[in-house]
Coordinates of C-alpha atoms in Angstrom, one line a residue:
Chain A
X1 CA -44.9 -70.0 -54.3
X2 CA -45.0 -70.9 -50.6
X3 CA -42.2 -68.6 -49.9
X4 CA -44.0 -65.5 -51.2
X5 CA -47.3 -66.1 -49.5
X6 CA -45.4 -66.7 -46.3
X7 CA -43.7 -63.3 -46.8
X8 CA -47.1 -61.6 -47.3
X9 CA -48.4 -63.3 -44.2
X10 CA -45.5 -62.0 -42.2
X11 CA -45.9 -58.6 -43.6
X12 CA -49.5 -58.3 -42.4
X13 CA -48.8 -60.0 -39.1
X14 CA -46.2 -57.4 -38.3
X15 CA -48.3 -54.5 -39.7
X16 CA -51.8 -55.2 -38.7
X17 CA -51.8 -54.8 -34.9
X18 CA -50.6 -51.2 -35.3
X19 CA -52.8 -50.5 -38.3
X20 CA -56.0 -51.8 -36.6
X21 CA -55.4 -49.8 -33.5
X22 CA -54.7 -46.7 -35.6
X23 CA -57.8 -47.2 -37.8
X24 CA -60.1 -47.8 -34.9
X25 CA -58.9 -45.2 -32.5
X26 CA -57.8 -42.3 -34.8
X27 CA -59.2 -42.7 -38.3
X28 CA -62.7 -44.1 -37.4
X29 CA -63.4 -41.5 -34.7
X30 CA -62.4 -38.7 -37.1
X31 CA -64.8 -39.9 -39.7
X32 CA -67.5 -40.3 -36.9
X33 CA -66.6 -36.8 -35.7
X34 CA -67.4 -35.3 -39.1
X35 CA -70.8 -37.0 -39.2
X36 CA -71.5 -36.1 -35.5
X37 CA -70.7 -32.5 -36.3
X38 CA -73.9 -32.3 -38.5
X39 CA -76.1 -33.5 -35.7
X40 CA -77.9 -32.0 -32.7
X41 CA -78.0 -33.6 -29.3
X42 CA -80.2 -33.3 -26.2
X43 CA -79.9 -35.2 -22.9
X44 CA -77.4 -37.7 -24.3
X45 CA -79.6 -38.4 -27.3
X46 CA -79.2 -37.4 -30.9
X47 CA -82.3 -35.5 -32.0
X48 CA -81.5 -35.1 -35.6
X49 CA -79.4 -33.9 -38.5
X50 CA -79.0 -30.1 -38.8
X51 CA -76.5 -29.9 -41.6
X52 CA -74.0 -27.1 -41.2
X53 CA -76.1 -25.5 -38.3
X54 CA -73.5 -26.2 -35.7
X55 CA -70.8 -24.5 -37.8
X56 CA -73.0 -21.4 -38.3
X57 CA -73.8 -21.2 -34.6
X58 CA -70.1 -21.6 -33.8
X59 CA -68.8 -18.7 -35.8
X60 CA -71.6 -16.5 -34.6
X61 CA -70.7 -17.2 -30.9
X62 CA -68.5 -14.4 -29.4
X63 CA -67.3 -17.0 -26.8
X64 CA -65.8 -19.1 -29.6
X65 CA -64.2 -16.2 -31.3
X66 CA -62.7 -15.2 -28.0
X67 CA -61.3 -18.7 -27.6
X68 CA -59.9 -18.6 -31.2
X69 CA -58.2 -15.2 -30.5
X70 CA -56.7 -16.7 -27.3
X71 CA -55.3 -19.6 -29.4
X72 CA -53.8 -17.0 -31.8
X73 CA -52.0 -15.4 -28.8
X74 CA -50.6 -18.7 -27.8
X75 CA -49.5 -19.3 -31.4
X76 CA -47.7 -15.9 -31.4
X77 CA -45.9 -16.5 -28.2
X78 CA -44.8 -20.0 -29.4
X79 CA -43.5 -18.8 -32.8
X80 CA -42.2 -15.4 -31.8
X81 CA -41.2 -16.2 -28.2
X82 CA -40.2 -19.8 -27.7
X83 CA -38.4 -20.3 -31.0
X84 CA -36.2 -17.2 -30.9
X85 CA -35.4 -17.7 -27.2
X86 CA -34.7 -21.4 -28.0
X87 CA -32.3 -20.4 -30.7
X88 CA -30.4 -17.9 -28.5
X89 CA -30.1 -20.4 -25.7
X90 CA -28.9 -23.1 -28.1
X91 CA -26.4 -20.8 -29.8
X92 CA -24.9 -19.7 -26.5
X93 CA -24.5 -23.3 -25.5
X94 CA -23.3 -24.4 -28.9
X95 CA -20.5 -21.9 -29.1
X96 CA -19.5 -22.7 -25.5
X97 CA -19.5 -19.0 -24.5
X98 CA -19.7 -20.2 -20.9
X99 CA -18.3 -23.1 -18.9
X100 CA -20.6 -25.8 -17.7
X101 CA -22.4 -26.5 -20.9
X102 CA -23.8 -29.8 -19.7
X103 CA -25.0 -28.3 -16.4
X104 CA -27.0 -25.5 -18.0
X105 CA -28.5 -27.7 -20.7
X106 CA -29.6 -30.2 -18.0
X107 CA -31.1 -27.5 -15.7
X108 CA -32.9 -25.5 -18.4
X109 CA -34.4 -28.6 -20.0
X110 CA -35.8 -30.0 -16.7
X111 CA -39.4 -28.5 -16.9
X112 CA -40.0 -30.8 -19.9
X113 CA -40.3 -33.7 -17.5
X114 CA -43.0 -32.2 -15.4
X115 CA -46.7 -32.6 -16.2
X116 CA -48.7 -29.6 -17.4
X117 CA -51.1 -30.0 -14.5
X118 CA -48.3 -29.7 -11.9
X119 CA -46.8 -26.7 -13.8
X120 CA -50.2 -25.0 -13.9
X121 CA -50.8 -25.4 -10.1
X122 CA -47.3 -24.5 -9.2
X123 CA -47.5 -21.2 -11.1
X124 CA -50.9 -20.4 -9.7
X125 CA -49.2 -20.5 -6.3
X126 CA -46.3 -18.4 -7.5
X127 CA -48.7 -15.7 -8.7
X128 CA -50.9 -16.0 -5.6
X129 CA -50.7 -13.5 -2.7
X130 CA -48.2 -15.8 -0.9
X131 CA -46.1 -16.6 -4.0
X132 CA -42.6 -15.8 -5.2
X133 CA -43.8 -13.4 -7.9
X134 CA -45.9 -11.3 -5.5
X135 CA -43.1 -11.3 -3.0
X136 CA -40.7 -10.1 -5.6
X137 CA -42.9 -7.3 -6.9
X138 CA -43.6 -6.1 -3.3
X139 CA -39.9 -6.0 -2.7
X140 CA -39.2 -4.2 -6.0
X141 CA -41.9 -1.6 -5.7
X142 CA -42.0 -1.2 -2.0
X143 CA -45.8 -1.6 -2.0
X144 CA -46.7 -4.1 0.7
X145 CA -50.3 -4.4 -0.5
X146 CA -49.5 -5.6 -4.1
X147 CA -51.7 -8.4 -5.5
X148 CA -51.6 -9.6 -9.1
X149 CA -54.7 -8.4 -10.8
X150 CA -53.7 -8.9 -14.4
X151 CA -55.5 -12.2 -14.7
X152 CA -58.8 -10.4 -14.1
X153 CA -58.3 -8.0 -17.0
X154 CA -60.3 -8.8 -20.1
X155 CA -57.4 -7.6 -22.3
X156 CA -54.4 -9.1 -20.5
X157 CA -55.8 -12.2 -18.7
X158 CA -53.7 -14.4 -21.0
X159 CA -50.4 -12.8 -20.1
X160 CA -49.6 -15.1 -17.1
X161 CA -50.6 -18.1 -19.1
X162 CA -48.4 -17.1 -22.0
X163 CA -45.5 -16.5 -19.7
X164 CA -45.9 -20.0 -18.2
X165 CA -46.1 -21.5 -21.7
X166 CA -42.8 -19.7 -22.5
X167 CA -41.3 -21.1 -19.3
X168 CA -42.4 -24.6 -20.1
X169 CA -41.6 -25.1 -23.8
X170 CA -38.7 -22.8 -24.7
X171 CA -36.2 -25.4 -23.6
X172 CA -37.7 -28.0 -26.0
X173 CA -36.7 -25.8 -28.9
X174 CA -33.3 -25.2 -27.3
X175 CA -32.6 -28.9 -27.3
X176 CA -33.9 -29.4 -30.9
X177 CA -31.8 -26.5 -32.2
X178 CA -28.8 -27.5 -30.2
X179 CA -28.9 -31.1 -31.6
X180 CA -29.0 -29.7 -35.1
X181 CA -26.3 -27.1 -34.6
X182 CA -24.0 -29.9 -33.5
X183 CA -24.5 -31.5 -36.9
X184 CA -23.1 -28.4 -38.7
X185 CA -19.6 -29.4 -40.1
X186 CA -16.9 -28.0 -37.8
X187 CA -14.8 -27.1 -40.8
X188 CA -17.2 -24.4 -42.0
X189 CA -17.1 -22.7 -38.6
X190 CA -13.3 -23.0 -38.5
X191 CA -13.0 -21.5 -42.0
X192 CA -15.2 -18.6 -41.0
X193 CA -13.1 -18.0 -37.9
X194 CA -9.9 -18.0 -40.0
X195 CA -11.4 -15.3 -42.2
X196 CA -12.1 -13.3 -39.1
X197 CA -15.8 -13.6 -39.0
X198 CA -17.5 -12.2 -35.9
X199 CA -19.9 -14.1 -33.8
X200 CA -22.9 -12.3 -35.3
X201 CA -21.7 -13.1 -38.8
X202 CA -21.3 -16.8 -37.8
X203 CA -24.8 -16.8 -36.4
X204 CA -26.5 -15.1 -39.3
X205 CA -24.5 -16.5 -42.2
X206 CA -23.7 -20.0 -41.2
X207 CA -25.8 -21.3 -38.3
X208 CA -29.2 -19.9 -39.1
X209 CA -29.2 -20.8 -42.8
X210 CA -28.1 -24.3 -41.8
X211 CA -31.1 -24.5 -39.4
X212 CA -33.7 -23.0 -41.8
X213 CA -35.4 -26.3 -42.3
X214 CA -35.5 -27.2 -38.6
X215 CA -36.8 -23.7 -37.7
X216 CA -39.5 -24.1 -40.3
X217 CA -40.5 -27.6 -39.0
X218 CA -40.6 -26.4 -35.4
X219 CA -42.7 -23.4 -36.3
X220 CA -45.2 -25.7 -38.0
X221 CA -45.3 -27.9 -34.9
X222 CA -45.5 -24.9 -32.6
X223 CA -48.5 -23.6 -34.6
X224 CA -50.4 -26.8 -34.7
X225 CA -49.5 -27.5 -31.1
X226 CA -50.8 -24.1 -30.0
X227 CA -54.2 -24.8 -31.5
X228 CA -54.5 -27.9 -29.3
X229 CA -53.3 -26.6 -26.0
X230 CA -55.5 -27.9 -23.3
X231 CA -54.0 -29.3 -20.1
X232 CA -52.1 -26.2 -18.9
X233 CA -54.9 -23.8 -19.5
X234 CA -57.5 -26.1 -18.1
X235 CA -55.6 -26.7 -14.9
X236 CA -54.4 -23.1 -14.5
X237 CA -57.6 -21.1 -15.2
X238 CA -60.2 -23.5 -16.5
X239 CA -60.8 -20.8 -19.2
X240 CA -61.9 -18.2 -16.7
X241 CA -62.5 -15.7 -15.3
X242 CA -65.7 -15.4 -17.5
X243 CA -64.1 -16.8 -20.7
X244 CA -61.1 -14.4 -20.7
X245 CA -58.6 -17.3 -21.0
X246 CA -60.8 -19.8 -22.8
X247 CA -59.2 -21.7 -25.7
X248 CA -60.8 -23.7 -28.4
X249 CA -60.1 -27.1 -26.8
X250 CA -61.7 -26.0 -23.5
X251 CA -64.7 -24.6 -25.4
X252 CA -64.9 -28.0 -27.1
X253 CA -64.6 -29.8 -23.7
X254 CA -67.4 -27.8 -22.1
X255 CA -69.8 -28.1 -24.9
X256 CA -69.2 -31.8 -25.3
X257 CA -69.0 -33.0 -21.7
X258 CA -70.6 -30.4 -19.6
X259 CA -73.6 -29.5 -21.9
X260 CA -73.5 -33.0 -23.5
X261 CA -73.8 -31.7 -27.0
X262 CA -71.6 -34.1 -28.9
X263 CA -72.6 -32.6 -32.3
X264 CA -71.5 -29.1 -31.4
X265 CA -68.4 -30.3 -29.7
X266 CA -67.5 -32.4 -32.8
X267 CA -67.9 -29.3 -35.0
X268 CA -65.4 -27.5 -32.8
X269 CA -62.9 -30.4 -33.0
X270 CA -63.2 -30.4 -36.8
X271 CA -62.6 -26.7 -37.0
X272 CA -59.4 -27.2 -35.0
X273 CA -58.3 -30.0 -37.3
X274 CA -59.1 -28.0 -40.4
X275 CA -57.3 -24.9 -39.1
X276 CA -54.3 -26.9 -38.2
X277 CA -54.0 -28.7 -41.5
X278 CA -54.7 -25.4 -43.4
X279 CA -52.0 -23.5 -41.5
X280 CA -49.5 -26.3 -42.0
X281 CA -50.2 -26.4 -45.8
X282 CA -50.0 -22.7 -46.0
X283 CA -46.7 -22.8 -44.2
X284 CA -45.4 -25.5 -46.5
X285 CA -46.4 -23.5 -49.6
X286 CA -44.8 -20.3 -48.3
X287 CA -41.6 -22.2 -47.4
X288 CA -41.5 -23.7 -50.8
X289 CA -41.7 -20.2 -52.4
X290 CA -39.0 -19.0 -50.0
X291 CA -36.7 -21.9 -50.9
X292 CA -37.2 -21.4 -54.7
X293 CA -36.0 -17.8 -54.3
X294 CA -32.7 -18.9 -52.7
X295 CA -32.0 -21.9 -55.0
Chain B
X1 CA -10.4 -24.1 -32.6
X2 CA -12.8 -22.0 -30.5
X3 CA -11.3 -21.6 -27.0
X4 CA -13.0 -19.4 -24.5
X5 CA -10.5 -16.6 -25.0
X6 CA -11.3 -15.9 -28.6
X7 CA -14.9 -14.9 -27.8
X8 CA -15.6 -11.2 -27.2
X9 CA -16.1 -10.3 -23.6
X10 CA -19.5 -8.7 -24.2
X11 CA -20.8 -12.0 -25.6
X12 CA -19.5 -14.0 -22.7
X13 CA -21.1 -11.7 -20.1
X14 CA -24.4 -11.6 -22.0
X15 CA -24.3 -15.4 -22.3
X16 CA -23.5 -16.0 -18.7
X17 CA -26.3 -13.7 -17.4
X18 CA -28.8 -15.2 -19.9
X19 CA -28.0 -18.7 -18.8
X20 CA -28.0 -18.0 -15.1
X21 CA -31.3 -16.2 -15.4
X22 CA -32.9 -19.1 -17.2
X23 CA -31.5 -21.7 -14.8
X24 CA -32.9 -19.7 -11.9
X25 CA -36.2 -19.4 -13.5
X26 CA -36.3 -23.2 -13.7
X27 CA -34.9 -24.1 -10.4
X28 CA -36.3 -21.5 -8.0
X29 CA -40.0 -22.5 -8.4
X30 CA -39.1 -26.1 -7.9
X31 CA -37.0 -25.6 -4.9
X32 CA -39.6 -23.3 -3.4
X33 CA -42.3 -25.9 -4.0
X34 CA -40.2 -28.6 -2.4
X35 CA -39.4 -26.8 0.9
X36 CA -42.9 -25.2 1.1
X37 CA -44.4 -28.7 1.1
X38 CA -42.9 -29.2 4.6
X39 CA -44.6 -26.0 6.0
X40 CA -48.1 -25.8 7.5
X41 CA -50.7 -23.5 6.2
X42 CA -50.2 -20.8 8.8
X43 CA -46.5 -20.6 8.2
X44 CA -47.0 -20.4 4.5
X45 CA -49.3 -17.4 4.9
X46 CA -47.1 -15.5 7.3
X47 CA -43.7 -16.3 5.9
X48 CA -44.1 -17.4 2.3
X49 CA -40.5 -17.3 1.3
X50 CA -38.7 -18.6 4.4
X51 CA -37.5 -22.2 4.9
X52 CA -39.7 -24.3 7.2
X53 CA -39.0 -23.7 10.9
X54 CA -40.3 -27.0 12.0
X55 CA -40.5 -29.3 9.0
X56 CA -43.5 -31.6 9.0
X57 CA -44.6 -34.4 6.7
X58 CA -48.3 -33.9 7.7
X59 CA -49.0 -32.3 4.3
X60 CA -47.8 -35.5 2.6
X61 CA -49.9 -37.8 4.7
X62 CA -53.0 -35.6 4.0
X63 CA -52.3 -35.3 0.3
X64 CA -51.6 -39.0 -0.1
X65 CA -54.8 -40.0 1.6
X66 CA -57.3 -37.3 0.4
X67 CA -56.0 -37.3 -3.2
X68 CA -55.9 -41.1 -3.4
X69 CA -52.4 -40.7 -4.6
X70 CA -51.3 -44.2 -3.9
X71 CA -53.7 -45.8 -6.3
X72 CA -53.1 -43.0 -8.8
X73 CA -49.4 -43.7 -8.7
X74 CA -49.9 -47.4 -9.3
X75 CA -52.3 -46.6 -12.2
X76 CA -49.8 -44.2 -13.7
X77 CA -47.1 -46.9 -13.6
X78 CA -49.5 -49.3 -15.2
X79 CA -50.7 -47.0 -17.9
X80 CA -47.3 -45.5 -18.8
X81 CA -45.4 -48.8 -18.5
X82 CA -47.7 -51.1 -20.5
X83 CA -48.5 -48.6 -23.2
X84 CA -44.8 -47.6 -23.7
X85 CA -43.7 -51.2 -24.0
X86 CA -46.5 -52.0 -26.5
X87 CA -46.0 -48.7 -28.5
X88 CA -42.3 -49.6 -29.0
X89 CA -43.0 -53.2 -29.9
X90 CA -45.8 -52.4 -32.4
X91 CA -43.9 -49.5 -33.9
X92 CA -40.8 -51.5 -34.6
X93 CA -42.8 -54.4 -36.0
X94 CA -44.8 -52.1 -38.3
X95 CA -41.7 -50.2 -39.3
X96 CA -39.9 -53.4 -40.3
X97 CA -42.8 -54.4 -42.5
X98 CA -43.1 -50.9 -44.0
X99 CA -39.4 -50.5 -44.8
X100 CA -38.0 -53.9 -45.6
X101 CA -40.7 -55.9 -47.5
X102 CA -40.7 -53.8 -50.6
X103 CA -44.5 -53.9 -51.1
X104 CA -46.2 -51.0 -52.9
X105 CA -48.9 -50.7 -50.2
X106 CA -46.2 -49.8 -47.7
X107 CA -46.0 -46.2 -48.9
X108 CA -49.7 -45.7 -48.4
X109 CA -49.8 -47.2 -44.9
X110 CA -46.7 -45.1 -44.0
X111 CA -48.4 -41.8 -45.0
X112 CA -51.6 -42.8 -43.2
X113 CA -49.5 -43.3 -40.0
X114 CA -47.6 -40.0 -40.4
X115 CA -50.9 -38.2 -41.0
X116 CA -51.6 -39.1 -37.3
X117 CA -49.0 -36.6 -36.2
X118 CA -51.5 -33.9 -37.0
X119 CA -54.3 -35.5 -35.0
X120 CA -54.6 -34.9 -31.3
X121 CA -56.6 -36.5 -28.6
X122 CA -58.9 -33.5 -28.5
X123 CA -60.1 -33.9 -32.0
X124 CA -61.3 -37.4 -31.5
X125 CA -62.3 -37.3 -27.8
X126 CA -66.1 -37.0 -28.3
X127 CA -66.5 -40.0 -30.7
X128 CA -63.9 -41.9 -28.7
X129 CA -65.9 -41.4 -25.6
X130 CA -69.2 -42.5 -27.3
X131 CA -67.4 -45.5 -28.8
X132 CA -65.9 -46.6 -25.5
X133 CA -69.2 -46.2 -23.7
X134 CA -71.0 -48.3 -26.3
X135 CA -68.6 -51.2 -26.3
X136 CA -68.0 -51.2 -22.6
X137 CA -64.4 -49.9 -22.5
X138 CA -65.3 -46.7 -20.7
X139 CA -63.7 -46.5 -17.2
X140 CA -61.5 -49.6 -17.8
X141 CA -57.7 -49.7 -17.8
X142 CA -57.6 -51.2 -21.3
X143 CA -59.8 -48.3 -22.5
X144 CA -57.1 -45.9 -21.4
X145 CA -54.1 -48.0 -22.6
X146 CA -55.3 -48.6 -26.2
X147 CA -55.6 -44.8 -27.0
X148 CA -52.3 -44.2 -25.2
X149 CA -50.6 -46.7 -27.5
X150 CA -52.3 -45.4 -30.6
X151 CA -51.5 -41.8 -30.1
X152 CA -47.9 -42.7 -29.6
X153 CA -47.6 -44.8 -32.8
X154 CA -47.3 -42.0 -35.5
X155 CA -44.1 -40.5 -34.0
X156 CA -42.7 -43.9 -32.9
X157 CA -43.2 -45.3 -36.5
X158 CA -41.6 -42.2 -38.0
X159 CA -38.5 -42.6 -35.8
X160 CA -38.3 -46.4 -36.0
X161 CA -38.7 -46.6 -39.8
X162 CA -36.0 -44.1 -40.6
X163 CA -33.7 -46.1 -38.3
X164 CA -34.6 -49.5 -39.7
X165 CA -34.2 -48.2 -43.2
X166 CA -30.6 -47.8 -42.4
X167 CA -30.1 -51.5 -41.5
X168 CA -28.4 -53.1 -44.5
X169 CA -30.6 -55.3 -46.6
X170 CA -27.7 -57.8 -47.0
X171 CA -28.1 -58.8 -43.4
X172 CA -31.7 -59.8 -44.0
X173 CA -30.9 -61.6 -47.3
X174 CA -28.1 -63.5 -45.6
X175 CA -30.5 -64.6 -42.8
X176 CA -33.0 -65.8 -45.4
X177 CA -30.3 -67.8 -47.2
X178 CA -29.5 -69.3 -43.8
X179 CA -33.1 -70.5 -43.6
X180 CA -34.5 -67.9 -41.2
X181 CA -38.1 -66.7 -41.7
X182 CA -39.3 -63.2 -41.5
X183 CA -40.6 -63.4 -38.0
X184 CA -37.3 -64.9 -36.8
X185 CA -35.5 -62.0 -38.6
X186 CA -37.8 -59.5 -36.8
X187 CA -37.2 -61.1 -33.5
X188 CA -33.5 -61.9 -33.7
X189 CA -32.1 -59.2 -36.0
X190 CA -34.3 -56.2 -36.3
X191 CA -35.3 -55.9 -32.6
X192 CA -31.8 -56.5 -31.5
X193 CA -30.2 -54.0 -33.9
X194 CA -32.8 -51.3 -33.1
X195 CA -31.8 -51.0 -29.5
X196 CA -30.7 -47.3 -29.8
X197 CA -34.0 -46.2 -31.4
X198 CA -36.0 -48.4 -29.1
X199 CA -34.4 -46.5 -26.2
X200 CA -35.3 -43.1 -27.7
X201 CA -38.9 -44.1 -28.5
X202 CA -39.3 -45.6 -25.1
X203 CA -38.1 -42.5 -23.3
X204 CA -40.2 -40.1 -25.4
X205 CA -43.4 -42.3 -25.0
X206 CA -42.9 -42.9 -21.3
X207 CA -42.6 -39.2 -20.6
X208 CA -45.6 -38.4 -22.8
X209 CA -47.7 -41.2 -21.3
X210 CA -46.8 -40.4 -17.7
X211 CA -47.8 -36.8 -18.1
X212 CA -50.9 -37.5 -20.2
X213 CA -54.1 -35.9 -18.8
X214 CA -57.0 -35.6 -21.2
X215 CA -57.6 -39.3 -21.9
X216 CA -57.7 -40.5 -18.3
X217 CA -59.7 -37.4 -17.3
X218 CA -62.4 -38.1 -19.9
X219 CA -62.4 -41.8 -20.4
X220 CA -62.5 -42.7 -16.7
X221 CA -64.6 -41.7 -13.7
X222 CA -63.9 -42.3 -10.1
X223 CA -60.7 -42.3 -8.1
X224 CA -59.7 -45.9 -8.7
X225 CA -58.9 -45.5 -12.4
X226 CA -57.1 -42.1 -12.1
X227 CA -53.6 -41.4 -13.0
X228 CA -51.3 -39.0 -11.1
X229 CA -51.9 -35.9 -13.2
X230 CA -55.7 -36.3 -12.9
X231 CA -55.6 -36.8 -9.2
X232 CA -53.3 -33.8 -8.8
X233 CA -55.8 -31.7 -10.8
X234 CA -58.4 -32.4 -8.1
X235 CA -56.2 -30.2 -5.8
X236 CA -57.0 -27.3 -8.1
X237 CA -60.6 -27.3 -7.3
X238 CA -62.1 -28.4 -4.1
X239 CA -58.8 -28.7 -2.3
X240 CA -57.1 -25.5 -3.4
X241 CA -57.3 -23.7 -0.1
X242 CA -54.8 -25.9 1.8
X243 CA -51.5 -24.6 0.2
X244 CA -49.3 -26.9 2.2
X245 CA -51.2 -30.0 1.0
X246 CA -51.2 -28.7 -2.5
X247 CA -47.4 -28.3 -2.4
X248 CA -47.0 -31.8 -1.1
X249 CA -49.2 -33.2 -3.9
X250 CA -47.2 -31.3 -6.5
X251 CA -44.0 -32.6 -5.1
X252 CA -45.3 -36.1 -5.2
X253 CA -46.2 -35.6 -8.8
X254 CA -42.8 -34.1 -9.7
X255 CA -40.2 -36.1 -7.8
X256 CA -40.4 -39.4 -9.7
X257 CA -39.9 -37.6 -13.0
X258 CA -37.1 -35.4 -11.7
X259 CA -35.4 -38.5 -10.4
X260 CA -35.9 -40.3 -13.7
X261 CA -34.5 -37.1 -15.4
X262 CA -31.4 -36.9 -13.1
X263 CA -30.7 -40.6 -13.8
X264 CA -31.2 -40.5 -17.5
X265 CA -30.9 -36.9 -18.6
X266 CA -28.3 -37.6 -21.2
X267 CA -30.6 -40.1 -22.9
X268 CA -33.6 -37.9 -22.5
X269 CA -32.0 -34.8 -24.0
X270 CA -30.5 -36.9 -26.8
X271 CA -33.9 -38.5 -27.4
X272 CA -35.7 -35.2 -27.8
X273 CA -32.9 -34.0 -30.0
X274 CA -33.1 -37.1 -32.2
X275 CA -36.9 -36.9 -32.3
X276 CA -36.5 -33.4 -33.7
X277 CA -34.0 -34.4 -36.3
X278 CA -36.4 -36.8 -37.9
X279 CA -39.4 -34.5 -38.1

């Protein structure tokens, strides 16, 4: 069977380069991460196994809990802010309520091409004493001495960041929803129009149910994405002032690369992976229940 | 049959206002950044909103030299270009083998790959750093490119397989009867027929790779290995007091992608839309 062994050879020749890269750069480090998370490090040297010690320390650290809470805020703004706004934008464009569909889609989607670092520094300037935001508030309130102080507040320091995240990612959902809305059969919309359905009926009864699956998948990705956010927060605030805007990945970065504790850092990264997988499975289960009810 | 007239006036006004607001929110910051980059520090402090009275390119010269942006730019082109090309090639090859060979193991490999969608750079960065330091890949270009490719693979394989699955088996069978071997089929049929999905994957990976930050930031040290986002980030710390220079650096970081976007916006928007359909 020369033919079949040649087939198997081709199979592996095509598959192996990708598989080897994947195993050595994603799977192997994850395995190594779980081992590292049980170790203690000092001065670039591993000094021994401490079992679950890192995890115990982690959940007792108010700094970590603060970072976790900030990630939850990012998650909320993604799911309850970016996705609904994305749906509204997509719907307005999909139904051609205004002329210049292509123009608006192109303009609104533009920030997606800009790197998070640039976005972060640009918005820092906008919020600075010489920025657009400050200028606008001065003009609106008539107070020439206004300076933005919200980022120094222990309770609201995340607000500017959340706003920028909204600015940056809403359009991604717009494009995803728009692409899926355009796949809804034209005939079902026309039939509804014939029956005299109003726009809100079309939105609630036809478009949203048809998108349920996509809305669910995007929420899943928004949730897992928000646990991992790093670039924007790192460049915009570095987690400060104090740790008011710290997120888990910056916490991870600091403990791993500033304090050189690879064990503790690995524990943080595993917590992020476990949370993300856990939330996704929970979401899947809930969605399964939800679908059963409607079938 | 939805013409503009059939839509209630209230909706139309709401929609118009909403879209204009969003467009302004996108455009204003970018336009402000662009013209401010031609103003000197004093003018920015005194008249933050006004257009430059005497436009100057001094900020650009300073940013370019102090931020080592020339070499960062070349590095970005190398990192994003090479890893995008290889991601696409490896993903199409793997997807062909996973979808058209009919082996049982394919399913297992495929789910291993898609599992990677959940893994981010952050969760492997500590072991990856240790690994690269031990085997001498730390602070090398190849040490950056390999993880770039790998982290692009899960999404690329997901997109490519669902496309290649749709290529009729009869084409492949006919080629085999004509005496072609599997590698020839990959090269002459699969790669050629996959052009649309190749374009989508290439655009998504190029954007992602061009803007990537963490990998270069952690796996390299020193200016000569940096990419554009990392060198721009240095303007956040030590160089953050010179606003004009910062605006120039940001503009240098933004313009290439905006130009790419203006040239290829149809494909980019379609690419993101398609990427979403397959998730």
